[in-house]
Coordinates of C-alpha atoms in Angstrom, one line a residue:
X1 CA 0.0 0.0 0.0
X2 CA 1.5 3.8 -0.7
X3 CA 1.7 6.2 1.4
X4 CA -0.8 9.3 1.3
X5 CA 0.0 12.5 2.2
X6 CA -2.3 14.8 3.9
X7 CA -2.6 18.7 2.6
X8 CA -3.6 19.7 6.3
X9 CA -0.3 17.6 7.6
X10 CA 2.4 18.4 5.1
X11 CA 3.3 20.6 2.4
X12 CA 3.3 18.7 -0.6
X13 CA 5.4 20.8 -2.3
X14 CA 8.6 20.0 0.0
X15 CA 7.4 17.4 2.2
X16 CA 7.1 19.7 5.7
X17 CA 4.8 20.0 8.2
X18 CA 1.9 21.9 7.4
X19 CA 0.9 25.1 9.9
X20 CA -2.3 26.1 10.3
X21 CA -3.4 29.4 11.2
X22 CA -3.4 28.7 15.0
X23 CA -0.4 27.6 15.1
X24 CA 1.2 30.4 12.9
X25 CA -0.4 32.8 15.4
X26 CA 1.1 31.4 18.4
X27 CA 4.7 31.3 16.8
X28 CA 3.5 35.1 15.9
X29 CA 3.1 35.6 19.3
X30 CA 6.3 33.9 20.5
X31 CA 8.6 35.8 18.2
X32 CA 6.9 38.9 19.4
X33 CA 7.7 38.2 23.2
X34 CA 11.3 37.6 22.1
X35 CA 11.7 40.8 20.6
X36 CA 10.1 42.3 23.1
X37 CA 12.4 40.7 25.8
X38 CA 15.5 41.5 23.5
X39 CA 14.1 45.6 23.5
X40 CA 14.1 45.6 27.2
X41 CA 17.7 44.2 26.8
X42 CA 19.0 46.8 24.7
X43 CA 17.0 49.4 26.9
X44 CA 18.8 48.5 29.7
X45 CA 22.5 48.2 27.7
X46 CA 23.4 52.5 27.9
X47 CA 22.5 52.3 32.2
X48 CA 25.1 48.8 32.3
X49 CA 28.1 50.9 30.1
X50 CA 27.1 54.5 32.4
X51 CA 26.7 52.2 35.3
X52 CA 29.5 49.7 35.1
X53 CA 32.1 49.4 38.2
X54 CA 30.0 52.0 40.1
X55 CA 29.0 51.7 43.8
X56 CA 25.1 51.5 44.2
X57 CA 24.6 51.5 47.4
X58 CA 20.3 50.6 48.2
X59 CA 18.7 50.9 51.7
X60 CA 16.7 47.6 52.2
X61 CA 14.0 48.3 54.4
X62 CA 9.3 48.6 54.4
X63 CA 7.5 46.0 53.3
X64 CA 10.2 44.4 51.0
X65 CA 11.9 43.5 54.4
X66 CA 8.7 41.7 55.9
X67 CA 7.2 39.9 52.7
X68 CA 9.0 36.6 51.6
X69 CA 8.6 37.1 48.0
X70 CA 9.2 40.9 47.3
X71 CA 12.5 39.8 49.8
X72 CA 13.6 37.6 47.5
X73 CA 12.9 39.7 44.5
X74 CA 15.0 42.7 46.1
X75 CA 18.0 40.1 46.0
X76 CA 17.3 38.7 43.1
X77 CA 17.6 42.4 41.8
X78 CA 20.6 43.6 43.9
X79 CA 22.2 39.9 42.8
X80 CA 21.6 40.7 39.3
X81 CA 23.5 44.5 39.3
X82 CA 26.2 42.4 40.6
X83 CA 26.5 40.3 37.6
X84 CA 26.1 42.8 35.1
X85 CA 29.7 44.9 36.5
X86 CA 27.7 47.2 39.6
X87 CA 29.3 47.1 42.8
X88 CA 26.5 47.1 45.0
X89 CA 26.2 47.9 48.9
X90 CA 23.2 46.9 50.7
X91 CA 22.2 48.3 53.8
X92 CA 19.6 46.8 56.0
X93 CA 17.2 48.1 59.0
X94 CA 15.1 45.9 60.6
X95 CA 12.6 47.9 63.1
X96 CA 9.7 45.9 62.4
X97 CA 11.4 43.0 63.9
X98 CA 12.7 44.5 66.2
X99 CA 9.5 45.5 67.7
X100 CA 8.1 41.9 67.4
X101 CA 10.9 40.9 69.7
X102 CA 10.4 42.9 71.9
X103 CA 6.8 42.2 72.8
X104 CA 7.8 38.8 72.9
X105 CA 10.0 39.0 76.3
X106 CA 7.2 41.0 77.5
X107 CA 9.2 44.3 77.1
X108 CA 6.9 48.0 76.9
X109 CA 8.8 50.3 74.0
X110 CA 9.3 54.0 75.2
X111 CA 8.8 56.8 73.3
X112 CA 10.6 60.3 73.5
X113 CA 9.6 62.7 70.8
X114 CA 7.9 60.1 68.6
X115 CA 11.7 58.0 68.5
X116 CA 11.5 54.8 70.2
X117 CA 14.2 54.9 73.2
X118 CA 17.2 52.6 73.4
X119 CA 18.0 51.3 76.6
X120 CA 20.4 48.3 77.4
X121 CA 17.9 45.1 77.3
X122 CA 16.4 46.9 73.6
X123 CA 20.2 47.3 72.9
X124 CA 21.0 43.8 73.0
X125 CA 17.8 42.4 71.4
X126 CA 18.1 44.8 68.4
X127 CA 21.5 43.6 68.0
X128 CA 20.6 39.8 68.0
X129 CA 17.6 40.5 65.5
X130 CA 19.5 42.4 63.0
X131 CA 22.2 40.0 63.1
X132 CA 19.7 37.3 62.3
X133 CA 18.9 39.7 59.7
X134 CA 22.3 40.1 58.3
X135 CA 23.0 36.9 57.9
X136 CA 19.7 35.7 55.9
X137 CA 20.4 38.2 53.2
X138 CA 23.8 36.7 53.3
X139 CA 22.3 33.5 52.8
X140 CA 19.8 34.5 49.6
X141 CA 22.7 36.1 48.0
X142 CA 24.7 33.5 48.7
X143 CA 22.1 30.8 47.5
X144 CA 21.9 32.8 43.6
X145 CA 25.9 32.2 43.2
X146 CA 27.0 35.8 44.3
X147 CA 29.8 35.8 47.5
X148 CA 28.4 38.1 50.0
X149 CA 29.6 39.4 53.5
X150 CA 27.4 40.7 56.1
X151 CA 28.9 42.9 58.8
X152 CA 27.8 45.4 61.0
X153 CA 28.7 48.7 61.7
X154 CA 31.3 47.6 64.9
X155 CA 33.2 45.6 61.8
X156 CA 36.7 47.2 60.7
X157 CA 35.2 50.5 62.9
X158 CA 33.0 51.0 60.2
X159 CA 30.6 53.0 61.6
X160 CA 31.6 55.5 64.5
X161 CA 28.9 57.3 66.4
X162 CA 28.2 59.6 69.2
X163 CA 25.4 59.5 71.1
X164 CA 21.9 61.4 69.8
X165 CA 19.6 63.4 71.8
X166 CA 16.4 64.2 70.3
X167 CA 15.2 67.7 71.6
X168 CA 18.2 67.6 74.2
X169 CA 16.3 64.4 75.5
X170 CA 17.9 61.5 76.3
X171 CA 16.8 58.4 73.8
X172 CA 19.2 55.7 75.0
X173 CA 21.7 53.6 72.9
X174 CA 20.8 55.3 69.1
X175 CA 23.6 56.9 67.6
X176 CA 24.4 59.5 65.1
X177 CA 27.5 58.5 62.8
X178 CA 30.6 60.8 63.3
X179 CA 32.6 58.7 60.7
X180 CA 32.7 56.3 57.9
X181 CA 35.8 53.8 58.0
X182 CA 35.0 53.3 54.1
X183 CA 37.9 50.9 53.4
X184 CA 36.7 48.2 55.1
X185 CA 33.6 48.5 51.7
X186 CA 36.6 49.3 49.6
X187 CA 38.6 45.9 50.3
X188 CA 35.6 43.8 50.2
X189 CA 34.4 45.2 46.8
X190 CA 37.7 45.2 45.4
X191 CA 37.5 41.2 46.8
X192 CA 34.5 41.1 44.4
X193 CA 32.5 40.8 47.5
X194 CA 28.6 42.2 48.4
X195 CA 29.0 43.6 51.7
X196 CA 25.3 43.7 53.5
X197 CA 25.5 45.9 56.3
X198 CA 23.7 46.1 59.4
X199 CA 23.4 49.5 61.4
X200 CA 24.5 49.3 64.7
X201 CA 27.8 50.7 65.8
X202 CA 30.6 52.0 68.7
X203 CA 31.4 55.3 70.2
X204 CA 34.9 56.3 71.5
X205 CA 34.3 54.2 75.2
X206 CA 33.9 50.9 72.4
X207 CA 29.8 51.0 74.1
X208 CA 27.0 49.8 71.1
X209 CA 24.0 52.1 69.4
X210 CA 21.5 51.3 67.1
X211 CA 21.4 53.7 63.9
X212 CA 18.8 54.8 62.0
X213 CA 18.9 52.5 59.0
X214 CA 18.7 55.6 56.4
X215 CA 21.0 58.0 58.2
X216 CA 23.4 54.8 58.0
X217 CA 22.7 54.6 54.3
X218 CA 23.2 58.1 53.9
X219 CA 26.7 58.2 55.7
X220 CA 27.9 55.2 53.5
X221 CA 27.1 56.3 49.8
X222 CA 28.7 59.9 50.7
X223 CA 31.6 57.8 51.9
X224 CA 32.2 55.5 49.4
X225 CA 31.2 58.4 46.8
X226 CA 27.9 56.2 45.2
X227 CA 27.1 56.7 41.8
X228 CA 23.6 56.0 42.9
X229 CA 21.6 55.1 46.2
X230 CA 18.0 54.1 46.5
X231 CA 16.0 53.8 49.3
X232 CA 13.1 50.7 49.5
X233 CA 9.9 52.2 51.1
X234 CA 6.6 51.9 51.7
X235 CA 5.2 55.0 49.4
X236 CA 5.8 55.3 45.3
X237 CA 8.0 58.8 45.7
X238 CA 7.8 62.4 46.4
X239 CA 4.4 64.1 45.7
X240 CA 4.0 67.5 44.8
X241 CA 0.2 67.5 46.9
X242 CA 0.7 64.6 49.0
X243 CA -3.3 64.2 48.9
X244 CA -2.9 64.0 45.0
X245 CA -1.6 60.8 43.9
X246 CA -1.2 61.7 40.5
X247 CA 1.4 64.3 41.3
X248 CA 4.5 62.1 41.7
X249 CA 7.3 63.7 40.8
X250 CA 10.1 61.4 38.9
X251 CA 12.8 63.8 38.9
X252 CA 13.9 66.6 41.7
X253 CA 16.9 68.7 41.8
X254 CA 18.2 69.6 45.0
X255 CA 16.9 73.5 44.6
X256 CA 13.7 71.8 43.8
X257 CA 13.8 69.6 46.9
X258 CA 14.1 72.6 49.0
X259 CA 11.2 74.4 47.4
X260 CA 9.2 71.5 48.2
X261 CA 10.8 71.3 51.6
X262 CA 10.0 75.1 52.4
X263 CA 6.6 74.5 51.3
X264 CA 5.1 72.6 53.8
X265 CA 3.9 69.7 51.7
X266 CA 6.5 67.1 52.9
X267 CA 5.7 65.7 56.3
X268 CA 6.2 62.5 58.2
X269 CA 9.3 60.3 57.4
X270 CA 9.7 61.6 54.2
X271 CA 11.1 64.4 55.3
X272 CA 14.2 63.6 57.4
X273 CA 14.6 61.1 54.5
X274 CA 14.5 64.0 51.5
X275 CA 17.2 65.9 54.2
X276 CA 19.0 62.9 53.6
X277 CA 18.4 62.9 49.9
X278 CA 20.0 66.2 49.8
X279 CA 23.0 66.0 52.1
X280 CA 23.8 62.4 49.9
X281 CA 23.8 64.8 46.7
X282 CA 25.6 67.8 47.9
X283 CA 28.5 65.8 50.0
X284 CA 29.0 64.1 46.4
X285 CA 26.6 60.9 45.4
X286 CA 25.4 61.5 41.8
X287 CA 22.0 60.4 41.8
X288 CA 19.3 59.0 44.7
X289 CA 16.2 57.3 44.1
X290 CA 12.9 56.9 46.6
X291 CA 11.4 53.8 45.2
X292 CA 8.1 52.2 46.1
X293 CA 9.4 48.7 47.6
X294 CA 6.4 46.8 47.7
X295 CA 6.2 46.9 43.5
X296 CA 8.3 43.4 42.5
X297 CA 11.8 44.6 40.9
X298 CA 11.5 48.1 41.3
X299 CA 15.3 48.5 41.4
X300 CA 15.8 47.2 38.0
X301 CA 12.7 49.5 36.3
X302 CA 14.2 52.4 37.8
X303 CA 17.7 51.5 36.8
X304 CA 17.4 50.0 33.8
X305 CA 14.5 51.0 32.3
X306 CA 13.9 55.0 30.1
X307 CA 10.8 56.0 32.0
X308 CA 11.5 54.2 35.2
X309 CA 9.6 54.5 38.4
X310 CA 9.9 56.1 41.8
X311 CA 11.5 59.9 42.1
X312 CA 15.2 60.4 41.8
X313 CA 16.8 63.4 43.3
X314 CA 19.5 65.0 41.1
X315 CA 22.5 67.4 42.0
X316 CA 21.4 71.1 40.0
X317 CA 22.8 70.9 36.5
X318 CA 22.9 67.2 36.1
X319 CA 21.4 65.8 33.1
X320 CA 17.7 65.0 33.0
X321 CA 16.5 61.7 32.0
X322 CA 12.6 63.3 31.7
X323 CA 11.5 66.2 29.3
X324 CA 9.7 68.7 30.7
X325 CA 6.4 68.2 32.6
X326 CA 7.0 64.3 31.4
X327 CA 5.4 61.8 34.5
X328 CA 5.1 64.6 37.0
X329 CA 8.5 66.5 37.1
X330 CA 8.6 69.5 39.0
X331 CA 8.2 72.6 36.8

């Protein structure tokens, strides 16, 4: 008997599988995800070349800290700006945590000014938590290939403080940094290592205090003189009318930030973090970025991507990424 060939099978012409319609679509649509993958690849290739070998140093804290998946997305980010040449510097708080541990031993927190006092017992279980902390990040990193090192403050004298007061008030062991021992980042990036950094550290008498996870952030990218730093929180950006959510503002220069500041629409912790913002730009880090942490990769959209997300705070002069008016910018 002689073999038949079906028209709906093969083409007859050359003997090949015949595609129908469906199936011509679908590859269609495959080849059109592909491209579109290989656009967001080129996208991203001018931020790797302007980016390359730079410090980026990101304040891990909100949400992103406290949800298992946006965690792992976070290092999966960080990880990734590793690979591609950045030399990344993570810095970690850990105050919700904190807090949970210390209703577990049955401990009340005091308050002074709206700042959570310090004493000895909060001491020492701050220090275990973020340790725990530390080293978990340590671990994640570790687990996608990268070699990370987790140290605190107290590390190489990495972080010196003196002791804060807040109104003249006495808030226990929290510390403001005096100095920056950046070296001890130096030698470990030039090891190819991630350091992940935890913010506790000593005065001159060698006696521990917590830091303020930002300020610690702050005091670091000046040091190390960070191309960029971002901080992970629990709001998309900078508003022009906080009540208006559609005025986020993507890009703010540092006379812009005090406009805004001088206002009176910046309130609540974003304002002692867009102080921070603005002392990181004017004792030398190029460019910092308020990102929303609870949106998954919001590192790499705002890094890598033209229109980006989040607000970025900009030295005066330095080159916009935005046109005029484009997704909110101050005007």
């Amino acid at each position: 008997m002689g073999l038949r060939f079906d028209a709906r099978v093969c083409d007859n012409q050359r003997g090949l599988p015949f595609i129908g319609k469906e199936e011509s679509k679908m590859a269609e649509k495959n080849m059109q995800e592909i491209l579109q993958k290989a656009e967001v690849l080129i996208e991203a290739l001018p931020y790797i070349q302007r980016f390359n070998r730079k410090i980026i140093v990101v304040k891990y804290g909100g949400s992103a800290m406290v949800d298992d998946e946006l965690k792992m997305d976070v290092i999966k980010d960080v990880t990734l700006l590793k690979l591609v040449g950045f030399k990344p510097i993570i810095v970690h708080g850990g105050g919700k945590e904190i807090s949970k541990w210390v209703g577990k031993v049955g401990m009340e927190p005091e308050f002074v000014n709206g700042l959570r006092k310090t004493d000895a017992q909060t001491m020492e279980i701050a220090e275990m938590v973020l340790g725990r902390v530390n080293k978990s990040l340590v671990q994640m990193v570790q687990e996608l290939g990268v070699n990370a090192i987790g140290i605190s403050g107290k590390d190489g004298g990495l972080l010196k403080v003196e002791k804060k007061f807040s109104k003249g008030q006495d808030i226990g062991y929290v510390g403001d940094i005096r100095e920056v021992n950046a070296k001890v980042l130096y030698d470990l990036l030039e090891k190819d290592f991630l350091p992940i950094v935890c913010p506790i550290g000593l005065d001159d008498k060698f006696d521990t205090y917590n830091i303020n996870a930002d300020d610690a952030a702050c005091a670091i990218a000046r040091a190390v003189k960070a191309e960029k730093l971002a901080f992970l929180t629990d709001v998309e950006g900078v508003y022009k009318d906080p009540d208006d959510k559609s005025s986020l503002i993507s890009e703010l220069s540092v006379s812009e930030a005090h406009t805004l500041i001088g206002s009176g629409n910046i309130g609540g912790g974003m304002l002692p973090k867009l102080n921070n913002c603005i002392e990181a730009i004017e004792d030398g880090v190029s460019r910092v970025h308020i990102l929303d942490g609870r949106i998954p990769h919001c590192l790499l959209l705002e890094i890598f991507t033209n229109r980006g997300i989040g607000t970025a705070i900009l030295g005066d002069g330095e080159e916009r990424f935005y046109t005029a008016g484009e997704k909110g910018e101050v005007k």
